[in-house]
PDB file of C-alpha atoms in Angstrom:
ATOM      1  CA  ASP A 159     -41.326 -57.355 -39.945  1.00 54.00           C
ATOM      2  CA  CYS A 160     -44.990 -56.670 -40.554  1.00 65.00           C
ATOM      3  CA  GLY A 161     -45.113 -58.975 -43.580  1.00 73.00           C
ATOM      4  CA  GLN A 162     -45.491 -56.081 -46.009  1.00 77.00           C
ATOM      5  CA  SER A 163     -43.148 -55.378 -48.900  1.00 80.00           C
ATOM      6  CA  PHE A 164     -42.198 -51.767 -49.414  1.00 82.00           C
ATOM      7  CA  HIS A 165     -41.050 -50.111 -52.627  1.00 82.00           C
ATOM      8  CA  GLY A 166     -40.143 -46.741 -54.059  1.00 85.00           C
ATOM      9  CA  PRO A 167     -39.583 -43.774 -51.745  1.00 88.00           C
ATOM     10  CA  VAL A 168     -40.821 -45.648 -48.660  1.00 89.00           C
ATOM     11  CA  LYS A 169     -38.303 -48.458 -49.196  1.00 89.00           C
ATOM     12  CA  LEU A 170     -35.549 -45.908 -49.735  1.00 89.00           C
ATOM     13  CA  ALA A 171     -36.499 -43.992 -46.582  1.00 90.00           C
ATOM     14  CA  LEU A 172     -36.535 -47.209 -44.547  1.00 89.00           C
ATOM     15  CA  GLY A 173     -33.104 -48.135 -45.940  1.00 90.00           C
ATOM     16  CA  TRP A 174     -31.660 -44.800 -44.832  1.00 91.00           C
ATOM     17  CA  VAL A 175     -33.291 -45.015 -41.397  1.00 93.00           C
ATOM     18  CA  CYS A 176     -31.929 -48.526 -40.942  1.00 90.00           C
ATOM     19  CA  TRP A 177     -28.424 -47.383 -41.904  1.00 93.00           C
ATOM     20  CA  LYS A 178     -28.524 -44.284 -39.689  1.00 93.00           C
ATOM     21  CA  THR A 179     -29.730 -46.375 -36.752  1.00 93.00           C
ATOM     22  CA  TYR A 180     -26.658 -48.630 -36.798  1.00 93.00           C
ATOM     23  CA  LEU A 181     -24.036 -46.313 -38.334  1.00 92.00           C
ATOM     24  CA  GLY A 182     -22.497 -45.434 -34.954  1.00 94.00           C
ATOM     25  CA  ARG A 183     -21.661 -49.040 -34.139  1.00 95.00           C
ATOM     26  CA  PRO A 184     -18.215 -50.535 -34.816  1.00 94.00           C
ATOM     27  CA  VAL A 185     -17.489 -51.660 -38.363  1.00 93.00           C
ATOM     28  CA  THR A 186     -17.328 -55.242 -37.074  1.00 93.00           C
ATOM     29  CA  ASP A 187     -20.904 -55.129 -35.724  1.00 93.00           C
ATOM     30  CA  MET A 188     -23.202 -57.529 -37.602  1.00 92.00           C
ATOM     31  CA  HIS A 189     -26.230 -55.214 -37.290  1.00 94.00           C
ATOM     32  CA  ARG A 190     -24.269 -52.373 -38.875  1.00 95.00           C
ATOM     33  CA  SER A 191     -23.245 -54.666 -41.722  1.00 93.00           C
ATOM     34  CA  GLN A 192     -26.812 -55.826 -42.290  1.00 93.00           C
ATOM     35  CA  ALA A 193     -28.011 -52.213 -42.272  1.00 94.00           C
ATOM     36  CA  MET A 194     -25.494 -51.449 -45.017  1.00 95.00           C
ATOM     37  CA  GLY A 195     -26.939 -54.303 -47.069  1.00 93.00           C
ATOM     38  CA  VAL A 196     -30.474 -53.011 -46.496  1.00 93.00           C
ATOM     39  CA  LEU A 197     -29.414 -49.535 -47.615  1.00 94.00           C
ATOM     40  CA  GLY A 198     -27.802 -50.939 -50.759  1.00 94.00           C
ATOM     41  CA  GLU A 199     -30.915 -52.914 -51.617  1.00 91.00           C
ATOM     42  CA  SER A 200     -33.153 -49.886 -51.058  1.00 92.00           C
ATOM     43  CA  LEU A 201     -30.980 -47.729 -53.344  1.00 92.00           C
ATOM     44  CA  ARG A 202     -30.976 -50.270 -56.181  1.00 90.00           C
ATOM     45  CA  GLY A 203     -34.263 -49.175 -57.769  1.00 84.00           C
ATOM     46  CA  SER A 204     -33.709 -45.426 -57.880  1.00 86.00           C
ATOM     47  CA  ARG A 205     -29.933 -44.951 -57.622  1.00 90.00           C
ATOM     48  CA  PRO A 206     -28.218 -48.044 -59.055  1.00 89.00           C
ATOM     49  CA  GLU A 207     -24.687 -46.605 -59.151  1.00 90.00           C
ATOM     50  CA  GLU A 208     -24.860 -45.576 -55.505  1.00 94.00           C
ATOM     51  CA  ALA A 209     -26.408 -48.927 -54.665  1.00 94.00           C
ATOM     52  CA  LEU A 210     -23.528 -50.731 -56.351  1.00 94.00           C
ATOM     53  CA  GLN A 211     -20.977 -48.786 -54.299  1.00 95.00           C
ATOM     54  CA  VAL A 212     -22.792 -49.586 -51.044  1.00 96.00           C
ATOM     55  CA  LEU A 213     -23.289 -53.253 -51.951  1.00 96.00           C
ATOM     56  CA  GLU A 214     -19.643 -53.664 -52.996  1.00 96.00           C
ATOM     57  CA  ALA A 215     -18.549 -52.111 -49.677  1.00 96.00           C
ATOM     58  CA  HIS A 216     -20.912 -54.487 -47.872  1.00 96.00           C
ATOM     59  CA  LEU A 217     -19.414 -57.432 -49.773  1.00 96.00           C
ATOM     60  CA  ALA A 218     -15.879 -56.297 -48.901  1.00 96.00           C
ATOM     61  CA  LEU A 219     -16.794 -56.041 -45.207  1.00 95.00           C
ATOM     62  CA  SER A 220     -18.492 -59.432 -45.301  1.00 95.00           C
ATOM     63  CA  ARG A 221     -15.391 -61.010 -46.814  1.00 95.00           C
ATOM     64  CA  ARG A 222     -13.112 -59.273 -44.337  1.00 96.00           C
ATOM     65  CA  TYR A 223     -14.953 -59.818 -41.058  1.00 96.00           C
ATOM     66  CA  TRP A 224     -17.298 -62.752 -41.713  1.00 94.00           C
ATOM     67  CA  SER A 225     -15.421 -64.859 -44.289  1.00 93.00           C
ATOM     68  CA  HIS A 226     -16.171 -67.907 -42.112  1.00 94.00           C
ATOM     69  CA  ASP A 227     -19.889 -67.426 -42.888  1.00 93.00           C
ATOM     70  CA  GLU A 228     -19.869 -68.413 -46.546  1.00 92.00           C
ATOM     71  CA  ASN A 229     -23.639 -68.084 -46.853  1.00 90.00           C
ATOM     72  CA  LEU A 230     -23.483 -64.451 -45.704  1.00 92.00           C
ATOM     73  CA  VAL A 231     -20.769 -63.727 -48.278  1.00 94.00           C
ATOM     74  CA  LEU A 232     -22.820 -65.475 -50.993  1.00 94.00           C
ATOM     75  CA  ILE A 233     -25.845 -63.327 -50.174  1.00 93.00           C
ATOM     76  CA  ALA A 234     -23.711 -60.189 -50.428  1.00 95.00           C
ATOM     77  CA  GLN A 235     -22.262 -61.404 -53.754  1.00 95.00           C
ATOM     78  CA  THR A 236     -25.737 -62.139 -55.074  1.00 93.00           C
ATOM     79  CA  ASN A 237     -26.876 -58.619 -54.172  1.00 93.00           C
ATOM     80  CA  VAL A 238     -23.943 -57.188 -56.135  1.00 95.00           C
ATOM     81  CA  ALA A 239     -24.739 -59.463 -59.103  1.00 93.00           C
ATOM     82  CA  VAL A 240     -28.369 -58.326 -59.124  1.00 91.00           C
ATOM     83  CA  CYS A 241     -27.240 -54.710 -59.043  1.00 91.00           C
ATOM     84  CA  LEU A 242     -24.815 -55.331 -61.937  1.00 88.00           C
ATOM     85  CA  SER A 243     -27.550 -56.772 -64.151  1.00 81.00           C
ATOM     86  CA  SER A 244     -27.793 -53.681 -66.339  1.00 79.00           C
ATOM     87  CA  PRO A 245     -27.170 -54.235 -70.070  1.00 78.00           C
ATOM     88  CA  GLU A 246     -23.744 -52.572 -70.084  1.00 82.00           C
ATOM     89  CA  ARG A 247     -22.434 -54.767 -67.223  1.00 89.00           C
ATOM     90  CA  LEU A 248     -23.718 -58.214 -68.165  1.00 92.00           C
ATOM     91  CA  ASP A 249     -20.218 -59.665 -68.632  1.00 93.00           C
ATOM     92  CA  GLU A 250     -19.370 -58.767 -65.028  1.00 93.00           C
ATOM     93  CA  THR A 251     -22.668 -60.240 -63.888  1.00 94.00           C
ATOM     94  CA  LEU A 252     -21.915 -63.507 -65.674  1.00 96.00           C
ATOM     95  CA  ILE A 253     -18.523 -63.849 -63.990  1.00 95.00           C
ATOM     96  CA  LEU A 254     -20.000 -63.210 -60.563  1.00 95.00           C
ATOM     97  CA  ARG A 255     -22.942 -65.556 -61.152  1.00 96.00           C
ATOM     98  CA  ARG A 256     -20.544 -68.363 -62.181  1.00 97.00           C
ATOM     99  CA  GLU A 257     -18.607 -67.858 -58.946  1.00 96.00           C
ATOM    100  CA  ILE A 258     -21.782 -67.826 -56.852  1.00 96.00           C
ATOM    101  CA  TYR A 259     -23.136 -70.988 -58.473  1.00 97.00           C
ATOM    102  CA  ALA A 260     -19.843 -72.873 -58.009  1.00 97.00           C
ATOM    103  CA  LYS A 261     -19.773 -71.942 -54.314  1.00 95.00           C
ATOM    104  CA  MET A 262     -23.408 -72.944 -53.852  1.00 96.00           C
ATOM    105  CA  VAL A 263     -22.714 -76.350 -55.410  1.00 97.00           C
ATOM    106  CA  ALA A 264     -19.711 -76.815 -53.130  1.00 96.00           C
ATOM    107  CA  LEU A 265     -21.640 -75.753 -50.018  1.00 94.00           C
ATOM    108  CA  PHE A 266     -25.078 -77.242 -50.564  1.00 95.00           C
ATOM    109  CA  GLY A 267     -24.947 -79.604 -53.564  1.00 96.00           C
ATOM    110  CA  VAL A 268     -26.738 -79.455 -56.912  1.00 97.00           C
ATOM    111  CA  SER A 269     -30.179 -80.415 -55.559  1.00 97.00           C
ATOM    112  CA  HIS A 270     -30.513 -77.605 -53.007  1.00 97.00           C
ATOM    113  CA  GLU A 271     -33.238 -75.107 -53.915  1.00 96.00           C
ATOM    114  CA  GLY A 272     -30.901 -72.134 -53.433  1.00 95.00           C
ATOM    115  CA  THR A 273     -28.308 -73.736 -55.716  1.00 96.00           C
ATOM    116  CA  ILE A 274     -30.932 -74.371 -58.373  1.00 97.00           C
ATOM    117  CA  ILE A 275     -32.157 -70.775 -58.195  1.00 96.00           C
ATOM    118  CA  ASP A 276     -28.597 -69.454 -58.460  1.00 96.00           C
ATOM    119  CA  GLY A 277     -28.144 -71.800 -61.420  1.00 97.00           C
ATOM    120  CA  LEU A 278     -31.291 -70.309 -62.958  1.00 96.00           C
ATOM    121  CA  ASN A 279     -29.798 -66.824 -62.512  1.00 95.00           C
ATOM    122  CA  LEU A 280     -26.578 -67.991 -64.176  1.00 96.00           C
ATOM    123  CA  ALA A 281     -28.486 -69.590 -67.057  1.00 96.00           C
ATOM    124  CA  SER A 282     -30.529 -66.402 -67.525  1.00 94.00           C
ATOM    125  CA  SER A 283     -27.289 -64.418 -67.786  1.00 94.00           C
ATOM    126  CA  MET A 284     -25.972 -66.863 -70.387  1.00 95.00           C
ATOM    127  CA  VAL A 285     -29.140 -66.601 -72.461  1.00 93.00           C
ATOM    128  CA  THR A 286     -29.167 -62.795 -72.197  1.00 92.00           C
ATOM    129  CA  LEU A 287     -25.583 -62.742 -73.501  1.00 94.00           C
ATOM    130  CA  ASN A 288     -26.581 -65.026 -76.406  1.00 93.00           C
ATOM    131  CA  LEU A 289     -24.483 -67.914 -75.108  1.00 95.00           C
ATOM    132  CA  TRP A 290     -27.119 -70.240 -76.519  1.00 92.00           C
ATOM    133  CA  ASP A 291     -25.232 -73.528 -76.616  1.00 93.00           C
ATOM    134  CA  GLU A 292     -23.691 -73.139 -73.176  1.00 96.00           C
ATOM    135  CA  GLY A 293     -26.978 -71.983 -71.673  1.00 95.00           C
ATOM    136  CA  THR A 294     -28.958 -74.786 -73.300  1.00 95.00           C
ATOM    137  CA  SER A 295     -26.497 -77.450 -72.185  1.00 95.00           C
ATOM    138  CA  PHE A 296     -26.308 -76.046 -68.659  1.00 97.00           C
ATOM    139  CA  LEU A 297     -30.089 -75.899 -68.327  1.00 97.00           C
ATOM    140  CA  ARG A 298     -30.815 -79.263 -69.908  1.00 96.00           C
ATOM    141  CA  ASP A 299     -27.969 -81.340 -68.474  1.00 96.00           C
ATOM    142  CA  GLN A 300     -27.016 -79.764 -65.143  1.00 96.00           C
ATOM    143  CA  LEU A 301     -30.006 -77.857 -63.773  1.00 97.00           C
ATOM    144  CA  LEU A 302     -33.220 -79.511 -64.876  1.00 97.00           C
ATOM    145  CA  PRO A 303     -32.519 -83.100 -63.745  1.00 97.00           C
ATOM    146  CA  PRO A 304     -31.782 -82.200 -60.093  1.00 97.00           C
ATOM    147  CA  ALA A 305     -34.592 -79.606 -60.089  1.00 97.00           C
ATOM    148  CA  ARG A 306     -37.150 -82.156 -61.264  1.00 97.00           C
ATOM    149  CA  GLN A 307     -35.894 -84.726 -58.787  1.00 97.00           C
ATOM    150  CA  SER A 308     -35.629 -82.544 -55.681  1.00 97.00           C
ATOM    151  CA  LEU A 309     -38.243 -79.844 -56.289  1.00 97.00           C
ATOM    152  CA  GLY A 310     -40.655 -81.572 -58.646  1.00 96.00           C
ATOM    153  CA  SER A 311     -41.834 -80.717 -62.142  1.00 96.00           C
ATOM    154  CA  ASN A 312     -44.459 -78.233 -60.970  1.00 96.00           C
ATOM    155  CA  HIS A 313     -42.210 -76.159 -58.691  1.00 97.00           C
ATOM    156  CA  HIS A 314     -41.833 -72.526 -59.774  1.00 96.00           C
ATOM    157  CA  ALA A 315     -38.030 -72.841 -60.084  1.00 96.00           C
ATOM    158  CA  THR A 316     -38.320 -75.934 -62.296  1.00 97.00           C
ATOM    159  CA  LEU A 317     -40.898 -74.196 -64.464  1.00 97.00           C
ATOM    160  CA  ASN A 318     -38.623 -71.139 -64.773  1.00 96.00           C
ATOM    161  CA  LEU A 319     -35.763 -73.412 -65.840  1.00 97.00           C
ATOM    162  CA  GLU A 320     -38.017 -74.974 -68.500  1.00 96.00           C
ATOM    163  CA  GLN A 321     -39.014 -71.514 -69.695  1.00 96.00           C
ATOM    164  CA  ASN A 322     -35.376 -70.383 -69.924  1.00 95.00           C
ATOM    165  CA  LEU A 323     -34.512 -73.510 -71.888  1.00 95.00           C
ATOM    166  CA  ALA A 324     -37.384 -72.803 -74.292  1.00 94.00           C
ATOM    167  CA  VAL A 325     -36.222 -69.196 -74.742  1.00 93.00           C
ATOM    168  CA  ALA A 326     -32.623 -70.318 -75.356  1.00 93.00           C
ATOM    169  CA  LEU A 327     -33.718 -72.862 -77.949  1.00 92.00           C
ATOM    170  CA  TYR A 328     -36.164 -70.493 -79.625  1.00 92.00           C
ATOM    171  CA  ASN A 329     -33.753 -67.565 -79.869  1.00 90.00           C
ATOM    172  CA  ASN A 330     -30.718 -69.577 -80.959  1.00 89.00           C
ATOM    173  CA  PRO A 331     -30.358 -68.889 -84.690  1.00 88.00           C
ATOM    174  CA  GLU A 332     -28.585 -72.243 -85.174  1.00 84.00           C
ATOM    175  CA  SER A 333     -31.152 -74.277 -83.254  1.00 70.00           C
ATOM    176  CA  THR A 334     -33.363 -76.815 -84.967  1.00 67.00           C
ATOM    177  CA  CYS A 335     -36.552 -78.409 -83.702  1.00 61.00           C
ATOM    178  CA  MET A 336     -34.510 -81.507 -82.823  1.00 58.00           C
ATOM    179  CA  ASN A 337     -32.434 -79.547 -80.281  1.00 55.00           C
ATOM    180  CA  GLY A 338     -35.382 -79.364 -77.934  1.00 52.00           C
ATOM    181  CA  VAL A 339     -35.869 -83.105 -77.785  1.00 48.00           C
TER     182      VAL A 339
END
């Protein structure tokens, strides 16, 4: 890792090279599995349908061979959820994000930064699907208190939660100015 982020054709080329490097290893090899995840991530920007197929295969392998490593499976699930975030698949994204958040709470608790960020992703899905009341309640009652306590009010995740709450309240056609208080 040279500390540089790659994008576009370079990222895609690196994804393919990574995959081809480890393709000959057994299906149970962790490096081969990680290479599949890298390939899926590199395909996401330019070929989302192909990326989804690769990421779903990576998730299936993770569940089959490394089910004992719940964090690894959660990362693979999150990659699939990100790939599903197109407008026509938001319902599927919401289901997967609910599952991810519940597992994060069970594994790490509500105050863990990763749990809070996965909660933010879930809340964003709710707001995008116009689930105003559920999203507002989730943000206000379940996410913001532990975020403020464990991360602080000025942390980027806490600020993003506040922003999502503001968007949910603003866009809710049934919301009044008293809902924000």
